[in-house]
PDB file of C-alpha atoms in Angstrom:
ATOM      1  CA  MET A 231       0.000   0.000   0.000  1.00 77.00           C
ATOM      2  CA  LYS A 232       1.217   3.500  -0.815  1.00 92.00           C
ATOM      3  CA  THR A 233       1.978   5.642   2.230  1.00 97.00           C
ATOM      4  CA  LEU A 234       1.521   9.410   2.480  1.00 98.00           C
ATOM      5  CA  MET A 235       3.486  11.418   5.028  1.00 98.00           C
ATOM      6  CA  ILE A 236       2.345  14.919   5.976  1.00 98.00           C
ATOM      7  CA  TYR A 237       5.200  16.809   7.606  1.00 98.00           C
ATOM      8  CA  GLY A 238       3.862  19.735   9.629  1.00 97.00           C
ATOM      9  CA  ALA A 239       0.548  17.989  10.264  1.00 97.00           C
ATOM     10  CA  ALA A 240       0.272  19.711  13.650  1.00 96.00           C
ATOM     11  CA  GLY A 241      -0.352  23.029  11.883  1.00 94.00           C
ATOM     12  CA  TYR A 242      -3.686  24.396  10.694  1.00 92.00           C
ATOM     13  CA  THR A 243      -3.360  23.559   6.981  1.00 91.00           C
ATOM     14  CA  GLY A 244      -1.438  20.348   7.602  1.00 95.00           C
ATOM     15  CA  GLY A 245      -4.133  19.191   9.979  1.00 96.00           C
ATOM     16  CA  MET A 246      -6.869  19.793   7.417  1.00 95.00           C
ATOM     17  CA  ALA A 247      -4.866  17.873   4.807  1.00 95.00           C
ATOM     18  CA  ALA A 248      -4.456  14.995   7.264  1.00 97.00           C
ATOM     19  CA  GLU A 249      -8.208  14.913   7.917  1.00 96.00           C
ATOM     20  CA  HIS A 250      -8.953  14.678   4.190  1.00 95.00           C
ATOM     21  CA  ALA A 251      -6.239  12.082   3.600  1.00 96.00           C
ATOM     22  CA  ALA A 252      -7.516   9.886   6.416  1.00 96.00           C
ATOM     23  CA  SER A 253     -11.114  10.121   5.198  1.00 95.00           C
ATOM     24  CA  SER A 254     -10.041   8.848   1.772  1.00 94.00           C
ATOM     25  CA  GLY A 255      -8.532   5.704   3.238  1.00 92.00           C
ATOM     26  CA  ILE A 256      -4.903   6.541   2.451  1.00 92.00           C
ATOM     27  CA  HIS A 257      -2.265   4.928   4.677  1.00 96.00           C
ATOM     28  CA  LEU A 258      -1.199   8.045   6.543  1.00 98.00           C
ATOM     29  CA  VAL A 259       1.817   9.093   8.592  1.00 98.00           C
ATOM     30  CA  VAL A 260       1.677  12.437  10.393  1.00 98.00           C
ATOM     31  CA  ALA A 261       5.068  13.944  11.152  1.00 98.00           C
ATOM     32  CA  GLY A 262       6.774  16.980  12.580  1.00 97.00           C
ATOM     33  CA  ARG A 263       9.311  18.233  15.069  1.00 96.00           C
ATOM     34  CA  ALA A 264       9.652  16.855  18.603  1.00 95.00           C
ATOM     35  CA  LYS A 265       7.970  19.966  20.016  1.00 95.00           C
ATOM     36  CA  ASP A 266       4.788  18.990  18.155  1.00 96.00           C
ATOM     37  CA  ARG A 267       4.577  15.523  19.746  1.00 97.00           C
ATOM     38  CA  GLU A 268       1.505  16.201  21.881  1.00 97.00           C
ATOM     39  CA  SER A 269      -0.537  17.675  19.022  1.00 97.00           C
ATOM     40  CA  LEU A 270       0.548  14.915  16.652  1.00 98.00           C
ATOM     41  CA  ASP A 271      -0.269  12.199  19.190  1.00 97.00           C
ATOM     42  CA  ILE A 272      -3.800  13.543  19.490  1.00 97.00           C
ATOM     43  CA  LEU A 273      -4.191  13.876  15.705  1.00 97.00           C
ATOM     44  CA  ALA A 274      -2.760  10.423  14.985  1.00 97.00           C
ATOM     45  CA  GLY A 275      -4.991   8.848  17.609  1.00 97.00           C
ATOM     46  CA  ARG A 276      -8.096  10.463  16.164  1.00 97.00           C
ATOM     47  CA  LEU A 277      -7.265   9.564  12.562  1.00 97.00           C
ATOM     48  CA  GLY A 278      -5.728   6.154  13.129  1.00 96.00           C
ATOM     49  CA  ALA A 279      -2.463   7.354  11.608  1.00 97.00           C
ATOM     50  CA  ASP A 280       1.146   6.554  12.419  1.00 97.00           C
ATOM     51  CA  ILE A 281       3.423   9.252  13.787  1.00 97.00           C
ATOM     52  CA  ARG A 282       7.070  10.134  13.197  1.00 98.00           C
ATOM     53  CA  LEU A 283       9.184  12.893  14.719  1.00 98.00           C
ATOM     54  CA  PHE A 284      12.390  14.270  13.240  1.00 97.00           C
ATOM     55  CA  SER A 285      14.265  17.537  12.873  1.00 95.00           C
ATOM     56  CA  LEU A 286      15.142  19.057   9.519  1.00 96.00           C
ATOM     57  CA  ASP A 287      18.669  20.013  10.576  1.00 94.00           C
ATOM     58  CA  ASP A 288      19.754  16.346  10.635  1.00 94.00           C
ATOM     59  CA  PRO A 289      19.877  14.705   7.165  1.00 95.00           C
ATOM     60  CA  GLU A 290      20.228  11.222   8.664  1.00 96.00           C
ATOM     61  CA  ALA A 291      17.152  11.750  10.830  1.00 97.00           C
ATOM     62  CA  ILE A 292      15.171  12.890   7.779  1.00 98.00           C
ATOM     63  CA  ALA A 293      16.331   9.819   5.849  1.00 97.00           C
ATOM     64  CA  ARG A 294      15.157   7.529   8.658  1.00 97.00           C
ATOM     65  CA  GLY A 295      11.881   9.439   8.846  1.00 98.00           C
ATOM     66  CA  LEU A 296      11.189   8.872   5.151  1.00 98.00           C
ATOM     67  CA  GLU A 297      11.737   5.107   5.208  1.00 97.00           C
ATOM     68  CA  GLY A 298       8.761   3.320   3.670  1.00 97.00           C
ATOM     69  CA  ILE A 299       7.117   6.575   2.527  1.00 98.00           C
ATOM     70  CA  SER A 300       5.762   6.874  -1.033  1.00 98.00           C
ATOM     71  CA  VAL A 301       4.725  10.545  -1.096  1.00 98.00           C
ATOM     72  CA  LEU A 302       5.739  13.410   1.195  1.00 98.00           C
ATOM     73  CA  LEU A 303       3.486  16.450   1.609  1.00 98.00           C
ATOM     74  CA  ASN A 304       5.365  19.288   3.291  1.00 97.00           C
ATOM     75  CA  ALA A 305       2.939  21.499   5.217  1.00 95.00           C
ATOM     76  CA  ALA A 306       5.586  23.123   7.425  1.00 94.00           C
ATOM     77  CA  GLY A 307       6.320  26.722   6.561  1.00 86.00           C
ATOM     78  CA  PRO A 308       8.101  29.000   6.107  1.00 88.00           C
ATOM     79  CA  PHE A 309       8.999  26.817   3.138  1.00 90.00           C
ATOM     80  CA  ILE A 310      12.225  28.695   2.465  1.00 87.00           C
ATOM     81  CA  SER A 311      13.492  26.862   5.572  1.00 91.00           C
ATOM     82  CA  THR A 312      11.856  23.466   5.116  1.00 95.00           C
ATOM     83  CA  ALA A 313      11.574  22.831   1.367  1.00 95.00           C
ATOM     84  CA  LYS A 314      15.232  22.298   0.450  1.00 95.00           C
ATOM     85  CA  PRO A 315      16.146  19.746   3.151  1.00 97.00           C
ATOM     86  CA  LEU A 316      12.945  17.794   2.549  1.00 98.00           C
ATOM     87  CA  MET A 317      13.238  17.923  -1.262  1.00 98.00           C
ATOM     88  CA  SER A 318      16.869  16.809  -1.118  1.00 98.00           C
ATOM     89  CA  ALA A 319      16.044  13.955   1.249  1.00 98.00           C
ATOM     90  CA  ALA A 320      13.031  12.940  -0.847  1.00 98.00           C
ATOM     91  CA  ILE A 321      15.209  12.662  -3.951  1.00 98.00           C
ATOM     92  CA  ARG A 322      17.728  10.467  -2.124  1.00 98.00           C
ATOM     93  CA  ALA A 323      14.921   8.282  -0.750  1.00 98.00           C
ATOM     94  CA  GLY A 324      12.981   8.038  -4.016  1.00 98.00           C
ATOM     95  CA  VAL A 325       9.945   9.756  -2.464  1.00 98.00           C
ATOM     96  CA  HIS A 326       7.687  12.125  -4.408  1.00 98.00           C
ATOM     97  CA  TYR A 327       7.524  15.613  -2.856  1.00 97.00           C
ATOM     98  CA  LEU A 328       4.642  18.105  -2.675  1.00 95.00           C
ATOM     99  CA  ASP A 329       4.056  21.259  -0.650  1.00 93.00           C
ATOM    100  CA  PHE A 330       1.691  24.229  -0.281  1.00 86.00           C
ATOM    101  CA  SER A 331       4.350  26.852  -0.890  1.00 85.00           C
ATOM    102  CA  ALA A 332       3.658  30.177  -2.545  1.00 77.00           C
ATOM    103  CA  GLU A 333       7.222  31.395  -1.984  1.00 78.00           C
ATOM    104  CA  LEU A 334       9.296  32.147  -5.081  1.00 78.00           C
ATOM    105  CA  ASP A 335      12.617  31.054  -3.556  1.00 80.00           C
ATOM    106  CA  SER A 336      11.406  27.540  -2.757  1.00 83.00           C
ATOM    107  CA  TYR A 337      10.359  27.126  -6.399  1.00 84.00           C
ATOM    108  CA  ARG A 338      13.825  28.173  -7.449  1.00 84.00           C
ATOM    109  CA  GLN A 339      15.184  25.525  -5.115  1.00 90.00           C
ATOM    110  CA  ALA A 340      12.992  22.939  -6.836  1.00 91.00           C
ATOM    111  CA  LEU A 341      14.245  24.063 -10.235  1.00 87.00           C
ATOM    112  CA  ALA A 342      17.842  23.785  -9.045  1.00 91.00           C
ATOM    113  CA  LEU A 343      17.153  20.175  -7.987  1.00 95.00           C
ATOM    114  CA  ASP A 344      15.205  19.306 -11.141  1.00 93.00           C
ATOM    115  CA  GLY A 345      18.017  17.316 -12.792  1.00 95.00           C
ATOM    116  CA  GLN A 346      18.613  15.199  -9.687  1.00 97.00           C
ATOM    117  CA  ALA A 347      14.884  14.609  -9.251  1.00 97.00           C
ATOM    118  CA  ARG A 348      14.434  13.494 -12.862  1.00 97.00           C
ATOM    119  CA  ALA A 349      17.383  11.116 -12.597  1.00 98.00           C
ATOM    120  CA  ALA A 350      15.845   9.596  -9.461  1.00 98.00           C
ATOM    121  CA  GLY A 351      12.355   9.399 -10.981  1.00 98.00           C
ATOM    122  CA  VAL A 352      11.029  11.715  -8.278  1.00 98.00           C
ATOM    123  CA  ILE A 353       8.358  14.397  -8.723  1.00 95.00           C
ATOM    124  CA  LEU A 354       8.950  17.774  -7.069  1.00 94.00           C
ATOM    125  CA  LEU A 355       5.638  19.641  -6.960  1.00 89.00           C
ATOM    126  CA  PRO A 356       5.709  22.812  -4.865  1.00 89.00           C
ATOM    127  CA  GLY A 357       2.510  24.824  -4.892  1.00 83.00           C
ATOM    128  CA  SER A 358       0.173  21.834  -4.906  1.00 83.00           C
ATOM    129  CA  GLY A 359      -2.311  23.781  -2.812  1.00 74.00           C
ATOM    130  CA  GLY A 360      -5.015  26.057  -4.212  1.00 63.00           C
ATOM    131  CA  SER A 361      -3.491  29.173  -5.676  1.00 64.00           C
ATOM    132  CA  VAL A 362      -0.414  28.185  -7.697  1.00 69.00           C
ATOM    133  CA  ALA A 363      -1.603  24.813  -8.999  1.00 69.00           C
ATOM    134  CA  MET A 364      -5.068  26.190  -9.691  1.00 73.00           C
ATOM    135  CA  LEU A 365      -3.877  29.319 -11.482  1.00 75.00           C
ATOM    136  CA  GLY A 366      -1.273  27.396 -13.475  1.00 74.00           C
ATOM    137  CA  SER A 367      -3.857  24.870 -14.653  1.00 78.00           C
ATOM    138  CA  LEU A 368      -6.342  27.616 -15.495  1.00 81.00           C
ATOM    139  CA  ALA A 369      -3.718  29.615 -17.400  1.00 81.00           C
ATOM    140  CA  GLY A 370      -2.639  26.529 -19.355  1.00 83.00           C
ATOM    141  CA  HIS A 371      -6.263  25.766 -20.231  1.00 88.00           C
ATOM    142  CA  ALA A 372      -6.865  29.339 -21.408  1.00 88.00           C
ATOM    143  CA  VAL A 373      -3.684  29.425 -23.516  1.00 88.00           C
ATOM    144  CA  ALA A 374      -4.555  26.097 -25.161  1.00 90.00           C
ATOM    145  CA  ARG A 375      -7.877  27.539 -26.340  1.00 92.00           C
ATOM    146  CA  VAL A 376      -6.303  30.545 -28.074  1.00 90.00           C
ATOM    147  CA  SER A 377      -4.741  30.424 -31.531  1.00 90.00           C
ATOM    148  CA  SER A 378      -1.122  31.674 -31.486  1.00 88.00           C
ATOM    149  CA  PRO A 379      -1.173  33.140 -27.956  1.00 86.00           C
ATOM    150  CA  ARG A 380       1.398  35.847 -27.250  1.00 83.00           C
ATOM    151  CA  LYS A 381       0.721  37.046 -23.716  1.00 81.00           C
ATOM    152  CA  ILE A 382      -1.278  36.122 -20.659  1.00 79.00           C
ATOM    153  CA  SER A 383      -2.034  38.283 -17.623  1.00 78.00           C
ATOM    154  CA  ILE A 384      -3.333  36.766 -14.397  1.00 78.00           C
ATOM    155  CA  ALA A 385      -5.151  38.764 -11.729  1.00 82.00           C
ATOM    156  CA  LEU A 386      -5.962  37.392  -8.299  1.00 79.00           C
ATOM    157  CA  LYS A 387      -8.522  38.808  -5.903  1.00 81.00           C
ATOM    158  CA  VAL A 388      -7.655  37.810  -2.341  1.00 75.00           C
ATOM    159  CA  ALA A 389     -10.589  37.610   0.043  1.00 73.00           C
ATOM    160  CA  GLY A 390     -10.867  36.352   3.595  1.00 63.00           C
ATOM    161  CA  GLY A 391      -8.210  35.800   6.209  1.00 56.00           C
ATOM    162  CA  MET A 392      -5.022  33.746   6.410  1.00 53.00           C
ATOM    163  CA  SER A 393      -3.825  31.199   8.922  1.00 53.00           C
ATOM    164  CA  ARG A 394      -1.099  32.257  11.358  1.00 55.00           C
ATOM    165  CA  GLY A 395       1.416  30.038   9.582  1.00 51.00           C
ATOM    166  CA  SER A 396       0.575  31.531   6.200  1.00 51.00           C
ATOM    167  CA  VAL A 397       0.984  35.053   7.554  1.00 47.00           C
ATOM    168  CA  THR A 398       4.381  34.179   9.042  1.00 51.00           C
ATOM    169  CA  SER A 399       5.512  32.501   5.838  1.00 50.00           C
ATOM    170  CA  ALA A 400       4.394  35.418   3.678  1.00 50.00           C
ATOM    171  CA  SER A 401       5.959  38.064   5.929  1.00 49.00           C
ATOM    172  CA  GLN A 402       9.345  36.334   5.834  1.00 49.00           C
ATOM    173  CA  ASN A 403       9.375  35.883   2.071  1.00 48.00           C
ATOM    174  CA  ILE A 404       8.253  39.196   0.624  1.00 51.00           C
ATOM    175  CA  THR A 405      10.468  40.031  -2.326  1.00 53.00           C
ATOM    176  CA  THR A 406      11.449  43.628  -2.908  1.00 59.00           C
ATOM    177  CA  LYS A 407      11.687  43.032  -6.660  1.00 75.00           C
ATOM    178  CA  THR A 408       8.708  43.129  -8.978  1.00 83.00           C
ATOM    179  CA  LEU A 409       9.308  40.685 -11.820  1.00 80.00           C
ATOM    180  CA  HIS A 410       7.543  39.318 -14.873  1.00 77.00           C
ATOM    181  CA  LEU A 411       8.317  36.580 -17.364  1.00 74.00           C
ATOM    182  CA  VAL A 412       9.470  37.634 -20.839  1.00 79.00           C
ATOM    183  CA  GLY A 413      10.835  35.129 -23.331  1.00 75.00           C
ATOM    184  CA  GLY A 414      11.387  32.580 -20.583  1.00 71.00           C
ATOM    185  CA  GLU A 415      13.411  34.981 -18.440  1.00 78.00           C
ATOM    186  CA  LEU A 416      12.474  36.771 -15.229  1.00 78.00           C
ATOM    187  CA  VAL A 417      13.025  40.495 -15.723  1.00 85.00           C
ATOM    188  CA  PRO A 418      12.163  43.552 -13.594  1.00 86.00           C
ATOM    189  CA  ARG A 419       8.935  45.429 -14.137  1.00 84.00           C
ATOM    190  CA  ASN A 420       7.601  48.738 -12.896  1.00 86.00           C
ATOM    191  CA  PRO A 421       5.854  48.135  -9.525  1.00 82.00           C
ATOM    192  CA  GLU A 422       3.582  51.115 -10.245  1.00 84.00           C
ATOM    193  CA  GLU A 423       1.957  49.474 -13.279  1.00 86.00           C
ATOM    194  CA  VAL A 424      -1.602  49.397 -11.917  1.00 89.00           C
ATOM    195  CA  ARG A 425      -4.299  47.824 -14.104  1.00 89.00           C
ATOM    196  CA  ASP A 426      -8.049  47.352 -13.769  1.00 92.00           C
ATOM    197  CA  PHE A 427      -9.506  43.834 -13.795  1.00 91.00           C
ATOM    198  CA  ASP A 428     -13.164  42.890 -13.589  1.00 92.00           C
ATOM    199  CA  PHE A 429     -13.735  40.010 -11.154  1.00 89.00           C
ATOM    200  CA  GLY A 430     -17.450  39.976 -11.832  1.00 90.00           C
ATOM    201  CA  GLU A 431     -18.512  43.050  -9.899  1.00 89.00           C
ATOM    202  CA  GLY A 432     -16.954  45.814 -11.960  1.00 92.00           C
ATOM    203  CA  PRO A 433     -13.300  46.832 -12.457  1.00 91.00           C
ATOM    204  CA  LEU A 434     -10.905  46.850  -9.523  1.00 90.00           C
ATOM    205  CA  SER A 435      -7.408  48.337  -9.504  1.00 89.00           C
ATOM    206  CA  SER A 436      -4.763  45.598  -9.280  1.00 88.00           C
ATOM    207  CA  PHE A 437      -1.072  46.060  -8.583  1.00 84.00           C
ATOM    208  CA  PRO A 438       1.775  43.750  -9.698  1.00 82.00           C
ATOM    209  CA  VAL A 439       3.275  41.239  -7.273  1.00 77.00           C
ATOM    210  CA  THR A 440       5.931  38.588  -7.740  1.00 75.00           C
ATOM    211  CA  LEU A 441       4.425  35.129  -7.208  1.00 73.00           C
ATOM    212  CA  PRO A 442       5.947  31.694  -7.933  1.00 70.00           C
ATOM    213  CA  ASP A 443       3.512  31.240 -10.825  1.00 68.00           C
ATOM    214  CA  LEU A 444       6.223  33.040 -12.823  1.00 70.00           C
ATOM    215  CA  VAL A 445       8.455  29.962 -12.735  1.00 68.00           C
ATOM    216  CA  THR A 446       5.875  27.174 -13.026  1.00 63.00           C
ATOM    217  CA  PRO A 447       4.823  27.270 -16.738  1.00 53.00           C
ATOM    218  CA  SER A 448       6.185  24.572 -19.001  1.00 45.00           C
ATOM    219  CA  PRO A 449       8.919  25.815 -21.415  1.00 39.00           C
ATOM    220  CA  GLY A 450       6.445  25.988 -24.278  1.00 40.00           C
ATOM    221  CA  ASP A 451       4.202  28.282 -22.287  1.00 40.00           C
ATOM    222  CA  ARG A 452       6.840  30.759 -21.076  1.00 38.00           C
ATOM    223  CA  ARG A 453       5.551  34.004 -22.502  1.00 35.00           C
ATOM    224  CA  ALA A 454       5.314  37.494 -21.075  1.00 31.00           C
TER     225      ALA A 454
END
């Protein structure tokens, strides 16, 4: 049976992912740091899951933690601190890696490890949560329906609150550069380029931000 590990399952988003995974009948392992033992014990008991504890500053401990795991979902942010050690360990262990990251630097880390991952037959899929995966799929679908597309612009209306972990992750990974993708290359753009987009209730002013969606298109889709 395939086994899914959720690292950071003691957190808000990781806990929700664990609930859904358990309800689907997946063989589940909830994992995290030693300080999260109490929360993970309660979660594992409720879901009938196994539990593993290991620190990310010890590569050997990570390797032991990933033994027998098929897929690793990293739900422990900020991902700039957790993605690289877990991706590297996943490649060595032959474990597929996913996370919820919306941090540009962790996507760059995945790109830097792409050759090693391909050689090991391992998938690295940061951004498997709502925004990045959803927007990337939607953009690809839209481009495929247009004859000879030249440019695509994506606007995102953010509504509602954020979890404490998401706020912490975002605050630690705000980039001071405003970038866009031109000819497959990330180049600076004017941060004052405000445009109006209609989200269904009339036009709203939208300002440019640098999100990891800039590095996720396939090579054939890398347009401005």
